[in-house]
mmCIF file of C-alpha atoms in Angstrom:
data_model
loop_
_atom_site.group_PDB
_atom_site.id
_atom_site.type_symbol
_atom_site.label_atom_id
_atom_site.label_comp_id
_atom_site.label_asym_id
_atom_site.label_seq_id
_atom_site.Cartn_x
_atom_site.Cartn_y
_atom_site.Cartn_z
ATOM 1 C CA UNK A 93 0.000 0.000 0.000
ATOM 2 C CA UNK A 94 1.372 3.461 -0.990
ATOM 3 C CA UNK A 95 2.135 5.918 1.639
ATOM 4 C CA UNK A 96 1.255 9.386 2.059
ATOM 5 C CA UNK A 97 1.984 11.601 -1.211
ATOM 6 C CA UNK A 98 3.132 15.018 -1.015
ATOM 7 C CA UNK A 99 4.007 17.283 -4.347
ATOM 8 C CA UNK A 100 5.897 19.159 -4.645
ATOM 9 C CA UNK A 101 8.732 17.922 -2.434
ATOM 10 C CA UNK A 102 10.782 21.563 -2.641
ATOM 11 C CA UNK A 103 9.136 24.880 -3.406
ATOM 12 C CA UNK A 104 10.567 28.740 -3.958
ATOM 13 C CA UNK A 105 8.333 31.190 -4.191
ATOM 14 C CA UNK A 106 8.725 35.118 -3.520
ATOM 15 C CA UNK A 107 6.921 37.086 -0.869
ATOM 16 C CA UNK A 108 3.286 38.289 -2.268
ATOM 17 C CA UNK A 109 3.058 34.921 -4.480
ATOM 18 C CA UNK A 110 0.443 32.369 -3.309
ATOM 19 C CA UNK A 111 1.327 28.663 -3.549
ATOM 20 C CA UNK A 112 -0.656 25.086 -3.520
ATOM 21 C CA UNK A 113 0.616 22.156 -2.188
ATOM 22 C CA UNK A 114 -0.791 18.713 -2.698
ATOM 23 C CA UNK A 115 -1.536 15.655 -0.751
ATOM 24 C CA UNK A 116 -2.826 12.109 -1.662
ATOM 25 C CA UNK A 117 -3.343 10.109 1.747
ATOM 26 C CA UNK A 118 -3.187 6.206 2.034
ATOM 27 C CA UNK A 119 -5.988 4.442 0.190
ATOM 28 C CA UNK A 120 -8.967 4.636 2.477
ATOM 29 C CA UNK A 121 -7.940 6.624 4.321
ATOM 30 C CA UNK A 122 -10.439 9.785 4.932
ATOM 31 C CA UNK A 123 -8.847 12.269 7.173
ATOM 32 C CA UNK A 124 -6.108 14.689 6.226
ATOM 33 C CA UNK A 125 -4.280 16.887 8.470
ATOM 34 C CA UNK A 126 -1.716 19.693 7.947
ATOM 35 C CA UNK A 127 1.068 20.696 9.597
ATOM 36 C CA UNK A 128 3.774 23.358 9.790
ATOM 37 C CA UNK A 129 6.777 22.395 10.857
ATOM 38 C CA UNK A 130 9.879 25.152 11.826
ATOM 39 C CA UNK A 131 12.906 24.682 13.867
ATOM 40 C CA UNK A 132 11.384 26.917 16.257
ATOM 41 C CA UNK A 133 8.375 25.989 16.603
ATOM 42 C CA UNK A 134 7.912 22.411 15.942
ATOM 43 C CA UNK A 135 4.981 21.015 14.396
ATOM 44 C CA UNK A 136 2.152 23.561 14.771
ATOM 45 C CA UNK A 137 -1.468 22.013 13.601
ATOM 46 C CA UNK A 138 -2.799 23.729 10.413
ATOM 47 C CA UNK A 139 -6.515 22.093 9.623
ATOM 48 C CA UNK A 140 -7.856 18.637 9.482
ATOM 49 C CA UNK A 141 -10.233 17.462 6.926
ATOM 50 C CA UNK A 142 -12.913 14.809 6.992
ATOM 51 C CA UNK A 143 -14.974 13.441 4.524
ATOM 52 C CA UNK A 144 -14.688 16.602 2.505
ATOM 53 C CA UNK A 145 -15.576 18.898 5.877
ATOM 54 C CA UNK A 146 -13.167 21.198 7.297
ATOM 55 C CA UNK A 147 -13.571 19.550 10.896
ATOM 56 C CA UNK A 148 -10.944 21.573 12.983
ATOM 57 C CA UNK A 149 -8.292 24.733 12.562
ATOM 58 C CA UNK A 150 -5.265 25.993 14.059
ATOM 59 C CA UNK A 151 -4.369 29.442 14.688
ATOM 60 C CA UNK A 152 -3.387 30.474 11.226
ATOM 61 C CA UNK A 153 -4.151 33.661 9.445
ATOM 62 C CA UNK A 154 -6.730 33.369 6.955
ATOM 63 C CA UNK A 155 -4.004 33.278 3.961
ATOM 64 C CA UNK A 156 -3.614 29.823 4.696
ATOM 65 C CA UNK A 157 -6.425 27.514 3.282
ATOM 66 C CA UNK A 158 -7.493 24.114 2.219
ATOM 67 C CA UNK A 159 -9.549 21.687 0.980
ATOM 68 C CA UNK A 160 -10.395 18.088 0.415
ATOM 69 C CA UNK A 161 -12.003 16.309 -2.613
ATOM 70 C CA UNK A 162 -14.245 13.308 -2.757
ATOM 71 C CA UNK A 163 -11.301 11.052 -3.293
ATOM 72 C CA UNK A 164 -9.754 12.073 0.049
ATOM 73 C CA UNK A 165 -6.607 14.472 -1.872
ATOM 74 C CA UNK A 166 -6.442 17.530 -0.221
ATOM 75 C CA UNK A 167 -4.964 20.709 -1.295
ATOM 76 C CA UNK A 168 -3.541 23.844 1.050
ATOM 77 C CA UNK A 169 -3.238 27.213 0.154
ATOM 78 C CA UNK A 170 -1.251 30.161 1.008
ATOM 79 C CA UNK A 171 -1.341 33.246 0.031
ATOM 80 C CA UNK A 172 0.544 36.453 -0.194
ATOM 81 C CA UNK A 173 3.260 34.437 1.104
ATOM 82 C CA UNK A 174 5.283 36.180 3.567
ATOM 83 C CA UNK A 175 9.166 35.453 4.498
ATOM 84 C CA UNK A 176 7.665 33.725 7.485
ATOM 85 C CA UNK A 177 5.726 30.983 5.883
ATOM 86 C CA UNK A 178 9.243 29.260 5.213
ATOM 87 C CA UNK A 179 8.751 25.945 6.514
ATOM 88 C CA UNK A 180 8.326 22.190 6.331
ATOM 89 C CA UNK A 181 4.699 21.472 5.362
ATOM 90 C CA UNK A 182 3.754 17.838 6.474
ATOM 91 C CA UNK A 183 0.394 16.629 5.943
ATOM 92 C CA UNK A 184 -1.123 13.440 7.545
ATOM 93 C CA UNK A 185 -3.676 10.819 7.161
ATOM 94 C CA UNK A 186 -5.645 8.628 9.469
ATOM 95 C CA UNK A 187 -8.499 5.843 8.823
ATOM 96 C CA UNK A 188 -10.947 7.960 10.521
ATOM 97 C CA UNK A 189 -11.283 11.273 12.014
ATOM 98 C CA UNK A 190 -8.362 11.780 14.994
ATOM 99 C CA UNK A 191 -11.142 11.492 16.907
ATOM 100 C CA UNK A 192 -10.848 8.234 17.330
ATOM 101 C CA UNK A 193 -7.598 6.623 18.987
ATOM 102 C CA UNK A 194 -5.602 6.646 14.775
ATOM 103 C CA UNK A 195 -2.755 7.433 14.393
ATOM 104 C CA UNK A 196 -1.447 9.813 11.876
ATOM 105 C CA UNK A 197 0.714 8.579 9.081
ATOM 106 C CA UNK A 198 2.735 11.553 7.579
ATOM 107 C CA UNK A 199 4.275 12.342 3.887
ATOM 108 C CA UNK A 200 7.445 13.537 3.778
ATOM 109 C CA UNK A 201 6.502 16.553 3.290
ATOM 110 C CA UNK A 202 7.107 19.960 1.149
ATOM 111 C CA UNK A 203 10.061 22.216 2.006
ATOM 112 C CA UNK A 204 8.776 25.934 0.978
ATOM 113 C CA UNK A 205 11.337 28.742 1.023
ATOM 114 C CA UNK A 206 9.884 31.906 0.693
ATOM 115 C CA UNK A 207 12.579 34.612 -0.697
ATOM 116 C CA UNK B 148 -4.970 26.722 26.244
ATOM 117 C CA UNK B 149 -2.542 23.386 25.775
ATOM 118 C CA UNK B 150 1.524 23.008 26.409
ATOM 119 C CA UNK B 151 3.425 20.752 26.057
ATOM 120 C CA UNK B 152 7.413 20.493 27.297
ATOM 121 C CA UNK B 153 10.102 18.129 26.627
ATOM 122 C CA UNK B 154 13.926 18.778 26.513
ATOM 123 C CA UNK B 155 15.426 20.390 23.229
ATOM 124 C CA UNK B 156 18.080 17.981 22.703
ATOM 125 C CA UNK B 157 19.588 15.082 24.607
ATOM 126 C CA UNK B 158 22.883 12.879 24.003
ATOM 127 C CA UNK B 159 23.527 9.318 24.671
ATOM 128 C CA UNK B 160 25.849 6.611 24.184
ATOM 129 C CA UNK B 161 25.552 3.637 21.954
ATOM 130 C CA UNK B 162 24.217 0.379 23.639
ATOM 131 C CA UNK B 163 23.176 2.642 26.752
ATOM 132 C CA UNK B 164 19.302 3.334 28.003
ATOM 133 C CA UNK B 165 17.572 7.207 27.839
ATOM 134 C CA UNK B 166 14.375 8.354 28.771
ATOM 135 C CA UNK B 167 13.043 11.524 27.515
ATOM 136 C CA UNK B 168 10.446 13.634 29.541
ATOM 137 C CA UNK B 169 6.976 15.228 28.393
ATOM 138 C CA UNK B 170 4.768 17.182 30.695
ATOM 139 C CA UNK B 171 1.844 18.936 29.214
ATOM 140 C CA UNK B 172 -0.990 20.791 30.348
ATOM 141 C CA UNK B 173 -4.565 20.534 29.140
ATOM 142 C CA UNK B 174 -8.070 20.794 30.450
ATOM 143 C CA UNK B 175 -9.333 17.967 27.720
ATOM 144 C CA UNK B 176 -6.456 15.071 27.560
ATOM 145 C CA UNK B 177 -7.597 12.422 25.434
ATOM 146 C CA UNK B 178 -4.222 10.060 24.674
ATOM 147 C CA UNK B 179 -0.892 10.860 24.385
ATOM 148 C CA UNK B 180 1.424 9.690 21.073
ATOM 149 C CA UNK B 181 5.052 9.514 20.168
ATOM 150 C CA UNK B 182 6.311 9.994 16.995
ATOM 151 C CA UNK B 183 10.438 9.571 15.483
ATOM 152 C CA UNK B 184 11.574 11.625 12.899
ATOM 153 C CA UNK B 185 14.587 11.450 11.645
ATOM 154 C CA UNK B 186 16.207 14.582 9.876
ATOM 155 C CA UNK B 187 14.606 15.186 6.396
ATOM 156 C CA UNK B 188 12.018 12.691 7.017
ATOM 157 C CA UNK B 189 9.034 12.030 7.755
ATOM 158 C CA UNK B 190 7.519 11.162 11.065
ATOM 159 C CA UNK B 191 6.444 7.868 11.938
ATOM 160 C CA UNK B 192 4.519 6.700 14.905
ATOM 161 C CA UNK B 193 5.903 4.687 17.545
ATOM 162 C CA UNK B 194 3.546 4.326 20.447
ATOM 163 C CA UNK B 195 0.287 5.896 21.885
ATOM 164 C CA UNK B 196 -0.641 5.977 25.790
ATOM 165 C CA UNK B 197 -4.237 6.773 27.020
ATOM 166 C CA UNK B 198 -4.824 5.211 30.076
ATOM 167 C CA UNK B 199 -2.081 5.169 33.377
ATOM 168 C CA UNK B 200 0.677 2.961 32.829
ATOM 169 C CA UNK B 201 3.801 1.212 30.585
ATOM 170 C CA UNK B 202 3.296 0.205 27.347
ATOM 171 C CA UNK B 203 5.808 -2.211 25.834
ATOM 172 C CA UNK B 204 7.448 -2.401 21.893
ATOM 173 C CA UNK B 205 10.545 -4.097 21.461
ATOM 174 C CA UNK B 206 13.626 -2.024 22.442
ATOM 175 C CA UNK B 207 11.044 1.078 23.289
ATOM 176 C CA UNK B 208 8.439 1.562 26.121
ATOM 177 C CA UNK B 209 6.092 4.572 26.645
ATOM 178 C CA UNK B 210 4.891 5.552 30.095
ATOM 179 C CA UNK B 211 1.812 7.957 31.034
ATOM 180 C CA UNK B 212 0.800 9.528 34.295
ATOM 181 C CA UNK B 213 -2.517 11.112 33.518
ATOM 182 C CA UNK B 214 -2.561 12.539 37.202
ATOM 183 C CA UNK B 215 0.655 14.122 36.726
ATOM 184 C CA UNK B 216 0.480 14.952 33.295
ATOM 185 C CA UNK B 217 3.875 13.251 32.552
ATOM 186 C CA UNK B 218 4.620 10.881 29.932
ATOM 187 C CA UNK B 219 8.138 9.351 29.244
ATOM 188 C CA UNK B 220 10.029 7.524 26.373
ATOM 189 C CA UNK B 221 12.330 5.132 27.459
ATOM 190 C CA UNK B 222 15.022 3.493 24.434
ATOM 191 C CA UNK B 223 16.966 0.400 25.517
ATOM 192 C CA UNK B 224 20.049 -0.649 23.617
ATOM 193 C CA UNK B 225 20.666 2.722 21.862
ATOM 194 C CA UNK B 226 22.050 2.231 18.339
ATOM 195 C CA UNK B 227 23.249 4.421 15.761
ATOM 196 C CA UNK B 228 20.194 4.929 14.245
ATOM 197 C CA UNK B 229 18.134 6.059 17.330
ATOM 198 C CA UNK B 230 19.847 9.183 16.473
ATOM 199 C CA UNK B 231 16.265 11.560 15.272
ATOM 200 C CA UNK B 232 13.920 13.654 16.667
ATOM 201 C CA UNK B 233 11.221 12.568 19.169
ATOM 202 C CA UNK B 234 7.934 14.355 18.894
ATOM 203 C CA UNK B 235 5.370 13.747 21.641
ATOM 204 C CA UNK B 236 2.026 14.791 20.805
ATOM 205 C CA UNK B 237 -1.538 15.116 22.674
ATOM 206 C CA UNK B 238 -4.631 14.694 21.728
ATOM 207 C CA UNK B 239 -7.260 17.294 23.446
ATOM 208 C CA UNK B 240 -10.967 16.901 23.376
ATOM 209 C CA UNK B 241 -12.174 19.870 24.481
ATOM 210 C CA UNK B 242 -10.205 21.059 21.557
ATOM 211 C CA UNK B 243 -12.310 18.981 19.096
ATOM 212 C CA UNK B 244 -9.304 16.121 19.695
ATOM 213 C CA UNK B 245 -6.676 17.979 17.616
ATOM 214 C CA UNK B 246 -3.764 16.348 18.028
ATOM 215 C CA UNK B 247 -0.793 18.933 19.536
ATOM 216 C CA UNK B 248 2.506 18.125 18.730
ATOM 217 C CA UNK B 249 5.601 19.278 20.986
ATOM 218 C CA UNK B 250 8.902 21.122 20.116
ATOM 219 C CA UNK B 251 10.574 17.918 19.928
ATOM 220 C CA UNK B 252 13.230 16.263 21.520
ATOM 221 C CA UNK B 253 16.770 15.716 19.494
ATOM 222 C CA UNK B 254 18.245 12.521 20.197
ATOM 223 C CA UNK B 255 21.933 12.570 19.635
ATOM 224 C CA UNK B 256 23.502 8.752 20.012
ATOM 225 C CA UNK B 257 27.355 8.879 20.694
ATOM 226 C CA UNK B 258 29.346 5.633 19.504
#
Protein backbone atom coordinates (compact mmCIF):
# COMPACT_ATOMS: atom_id res chain seq x y z
CA UNK A 1 0.00 0.00 0.00
CA UNK A 2 1.37 3.46 -0.99
CA UNK A 3 2.13 5.92 1.64
CA UNK A 4 1.25 9.39 2.06
CA UNK A 5 1.98 11.60 -1.21
CA UNK A 6 3.13 15.02 -1.02
CA UNK A 7 4.01 17.28 -4.35
CA UNK A 8 5.90 19.16 -4.65
CA UNK A 9 8.73 17.92 -2.43
CA UNK A 10 10.78 21.56 -2.64
CA UNK A 11 9.14 24.88 -3.41
CA UNK A 12 10.57 28.74 -3.96
CA UNK A 13 8.33 31.19 -4.19
CA UNK A 14 8.72 35.12 -3.52
CA UNK A 15 6.92 37.09 -0.87
CA UNK A 16 3.29 38.29 -2.27
CA UNK A 17 3.06 34.92 -4.48
CA UNK A 18 0.44 32.37 -3.31
CA UNK A 19 1.33 28.66 -3.55
CA UNK A 20 -0.66 25.09 -3.52
CA UNK A 21 0.62 22.16 -2.19
CA UNK A 22 -0.79 18.71 -2.70
CA UNK A 23 -1.54 15.65 -0.75
CA UNK A 24 -2.83 12.11 -1.66
CA UNK A 25 -3.34 10.11 1.75
CA UNK A 26 -3.19 6.21 2.03
CA UNK A 27 -5.99 4.44 0.19
CA UNK A 28 -8.97 4.64 2.48
CA UNK A 29 -7.94 6.62 4.32
CA UNK A 30 -10.44 9.78 4.93
CA UNK A 31 -8.85 12.27 7.17
CA UNK A 32 -6.11 14.69 6.23
CA UNK A 33 -4.28 16.89 8.47
CA UNK A 34 -1.72 19.69 7.95
CA UNK A 35 1.07 20.70 9.60
CA UNK A 36 3.77 23.36 9.79
CA UNK A 37 6.78 22.40 10.86
CA UNK A 38 9.88 25.15 11.83
CA UNK A 39 12.91 24.68 13.87
CA UNK A 40 11.38 26.92 16.26
CA UNK A 41 8.37 25.99 16.60
CA UNK A 42 7.91 22.41 15.94
CA UNK A 43 4.98 21.01 14.40
CA UNK A 44 2.15 23.56 14.77
CA UNK A 45 -1.47 22.01 13.60
CA UNK A 46 -2.80 23.73 10.41
CA UNK A 47 -6.52 22.09 9.62
CA UNK A 48 -7.86 18.64 9.48
CA UNK A 49 -10.23 17.46 6.93
CA UNK A 50 -12.91 14.81 6.99
CA UNK A 51 -14.97 13.44 4.52
CA UNK A 52 -14.69 16.60 2.51
CA UNK A 53 -15.58 18.90 5.88
CA UNK A 54 -13.17 21.20 7.30
CA UNK A 55 -13.57 19.55 10.90
CA UNK A 56 -10.94 21.57 12.98
CA UNK A 57 -8.29 24.73 12.56
CA UNK A 58 -5.26 25.99 14.06
CA UNK A 59 -4.37 29.44 14.69
CA UNK A 60 -3.39 30.47 11.23
CA UNK A 61 -4.15 33.66 9.44
CA UNK A 62 -6.73 33.37 6.96
CA UNK A 63 -4.00 33.28 3.96
CA UNK A 64 -3.61 29.82 4.70
CA UNK A 65 -6.42 27.51 3.28
CA UNK A 66 -7.49 24.11 2.22
CA UNK A 67 -9.55 21.69 0.98
CA UNK A 68 -10.40 18.09 0.42
CA UNK A 69 -12.00 16.31 -2.61
CA UNK A 70 -14.25 13.31 -2.76
CA UNK A 71 -11.30 11.05 -3.29
CA UNK A 72 -9.75 12.07 0.05
CA UNK A 73 -6.61 14.47 -1.87
CA UNK A 74 -6.44 17.53 -0.22
CA UNK A 75 -4.96 20.71 -1.29
CA UNK A 76 -3.54 23.84 1.05
CA UNK A 77 -3.24 27.21 0.15
CA UNK A 78 -1.25 30.16 1.01
CA UNK A 79 -1.34 33.25 0.03
CA UNK A 80 0.54 36.45 -0.19
CA UNK A 81 3.26 34.44 1.10
CA UNK A 82 5.28 36.18 3.57
CA UNK A 83 9.17 35.45 4.50
CA UNK A 84 7.66 33.73 7.48
CA UNK A 85 5.73 30.98 5.88
CA UNK A 86 9.24 29.26 5.21
CA UNK A 87 8.75 25.95 6.51
CA UNK A 88 8.33 22.19 6.33
CA UNK A 89 4.70 21.47 5.36
CA UNK A 90 3.75 17.84 6.47
CA UNK A 91 0.39 16.63 5.94
CA UNK A 92 -1.12 13.44 7.55
CA UNK A 93 -3.68 10.82 7.16
CA UNK A 94 -5.64 8.63 9.47
CA UNK A 95 -8.50 5.84 8.82
CA UNK A 96 -10.95 7.96 10.52
CA UNK A 97 -11.28 11.27 12.01
CA UNK A 98 -8.36 11.78 14.99
CA UNK A 99 -11.14 11.49 16.91
CA UNK A 100 -10.85 8.23 17.33
CA UNK A 101 -7.60 6.62 18.99
CA UNK A 102 -5.60 6.65 14.78
CA UNK A 103 -2.75 7.43 14.39
CA UNK A 104 -1.45 9.81 11.88
CA UNK A 105 0.71 8.58 9.08
CA UNK A 106 2.73 11.55 7.58
CA UNK A 107 4.28 12.34 3.89
CA UNK A 108 7.45 13.54 3.78
CA UNK A 109 6.50 16.55 3.29
CA UNK A 110 7.11 19.96 1.15
CA UNK A 111 10.06 22.22 2.01
CA UNK A 112 8.78 25.93 0.98
CA UNK A 113 11.34 28.74 1.02
CA UNK A 114 9.88 31.91 0.69
CA UNK A 115 12.58 34.61 -0.70
CA UNK B 1 -4.97 26.72 26.24
CA UNK B 2 -2.54 23.39 25.78
CA UNK B 3 1.52 23.01 26.41
CA UNK B 4 3.42 20.75 26.06
CA UNK B 5 7.41 20.49 27.30
CA UNK B 6 10.10 18.13 26.63
CA UNK B 7 13.93 18.78 26.51
CA UNK B 8 15.43 20.39 23.23
CA UNK B 9 18.08 17.98 22.70
CA UNK B 10 19.59 15.08 24.61
CA UNK B 11 22.88 12.88 24.00
CA UNK B 12 23.53 9.32 24.67
CA UNK B 13 25.85 6.61 24.18
CA UNK B 14 25.55 3.64 21.95
CA UNK B 15 24.22 0.38 23.64
CA UNK B 16 23.18 2.64 26.75
CA UNK B 17 19.30 3.33 28.00
CA UNK B 18 17.57 7.21 27.84
CA UNK B 19 14.38 8.35 28.77
CA UNK B 20 13.04 11.52 27.51
CA UNK B 21 10.45 13.63 29.54
CA UNK B 22 6.98 15.23 28.39
CA UNK B 23 4.77 17.18 30.70
CA UNK B 24 1.84 18.94 29.21
CA UNK B 25 -0.99 20.79 30.35
CA UNK B 26 -4.56 20.53 29.14
CA UNK B 27 -8.07 20.79 30.45
CA UNK B 28 -9.33 17.97 27.72
CA UNK B 29 -6.46 15.07 27.56
CA UNK B 30 -7.60 12.42 25.43
CA UNK B 31 -4.22 10.06 24.67
CA UNK B 32 -0.89 10.86 24.38
CA UNK B 33 1.42 9.69 21.07
CA UNK B 34 5.05 9.51 20.17
CA UNK B 35 6.31 9.99 16.99
CA UNK B 36 10.44 9.57 15.48
CA UNK B 37 11.57 11.62 12.90
CA UNK B 38 14.59 11.45 11.65
CA UNK B 39 16.21 14.58 9.88
CA UNK B 40 14.61 15.19 6.40
CA UNK B 41 12.02 12.69 7.02
CA UNK B 42 9.03 12.03 7.76
CA UNK B 43 7.52 11.16 11.06
CA UNK B 44 6.44 7.87 11.94
CA UNK B 45 4.52 6.70 14.90
CA UNK B 46 5.90 4.69 17.54
CA UNK B 47 3.55 4.33 20.45
CA UNK B 48 0.29 5.90 21.89
CA UNK B 49 -0.64 5.98 25.79
CA UNK B 50 -4.24 6.77 27.02
CA UNK B 51 -4.82 5.21 30.08
CA UNK B 52 -2.08 5.17 33.38
CA UNK B 53 0.68 2.96 32.83
CA UNK B 54 3.80 1.21 30.59
CA UNK B 55 3.30 0.21 27.35
CA UNK B 56 5.81 -2.21 25.83
CA UNK B 57 7.45 -2.40 21.89
CA UNK B 58 10.55 -4.10 21.46
CA UNK B 59 13.63 -2.02 22.44
CA UNK B 60 11.04 1.08 23.29
CA UNK B 61 8.44 1.56 26.12
CA UNK B 62 6.09 4.57 26.65
CA UNK B 63 4.89 5.55 30.09
CA UNK B 64 1.81 7.96 31.03
CA UNK B 65 0.80 9.53 34.30
CA UNK B 66 -2.52 11.11 33.52
CA UNK B 67 -2.56 12.54 37.20
CA UNK B 68 0.66 14.12 36.73
CA UNK B 69 0.48 14.95 33.29
CA UNK B 70 3.87 13.25 32.55
CA UNK B 71 4.62 10.88 29.93
CA UNK B 72 8.14 9.35 29.24
CA UNK B 73 10.03 7.52 26.37
CA UNK B 74 12.33 5.13 27.46
CA UNK B 75 15.02 3.49 24.43
CA UNK B 76 16.97 0.40 25.52
CA UNK B 77 20.05 -0.65 23.62
CA UNK B 78 20.67 2.72 21.86
CA UNK B 79 22.05 2.23 18.34
CA UNK B 80 23.25 4.42 15.76
CA UNK B 81 20.19 4.93 14.25
CA UNK B 82 18.13 6.06 17.33
CA UNK B 83 19.85 9.18 16.47
CA UNK B 84 16.26 11.56 15.27
CA UNK B 85 13.92 13.65 16.67
CA UNK B 86 11.22 12.57 19.17
CA UNK B 87 7.93 14.35 18.89
CA UNK B 88 5.37 13.75 21.64
CA UNK B 89 2.03 14.79 20.81
CA UNK B 90 -1.54 15.12 22.67
CA UNK B 91 -4.63 14.69 21.73
CA UNK B 92 -7.26 17.29 23.45
CA UNK B 93 -10.97 16.90 23.38
CA UNK B 94 -12.17 19.87 24.48
CA UNK B 95 -10.20 21.06 21.56
CA UNK B 96 -12.31 18.98 19.10
CA UNK B 97 -9.30 16.12 19.69
CA UNK B 98 -6.68 17.98 17.62
CA UNK B 99 -3.76 16.35 18.03
CA UNK B 100 -0.79 18.93 19.54
CA UNK B 101 2.51 18.13 18.73
CA UNK B 102 5.60 19.28 20.99
CA UNK B 103 8.90 21.12 20.12
CA UNK B 104 10.57 17.92 19.93
CA UNK B 105 13.23 16.26 21.52
CA UNK B 106 16.77 15.72 19.49
CA UNK B 107 18.24 12.52 20.20
CA UNK B 108 21.93 12.57 19.64
CA UNK B 109 23.50 8.75 20.01
CA UNK B 110 27.36 8.88 20.69
CA UNK B 111 29.35 5.63 19.50
Amino acid sequence: KAGVTQTPRYLIKTRGQQVTLSCSPISGHRSVSWYQQTPGQGLQFLFEYFSETQRNKGNFPGRFSGRQFSNSRSEMNVSTLELGDSALYLCASSLESVGTNEKLFFGSGTQLSVL
Amino acid sequence: GQNIDQPTEMTATEGAIVQINCTYQTSGFNGLFWYQQHAGEAPTFLSYNVLDGLEEKGRFSSFLSRSKGYSYLLLKELQMKDSASYLCAVRDWRRDDKIIFGKGTRLHILP
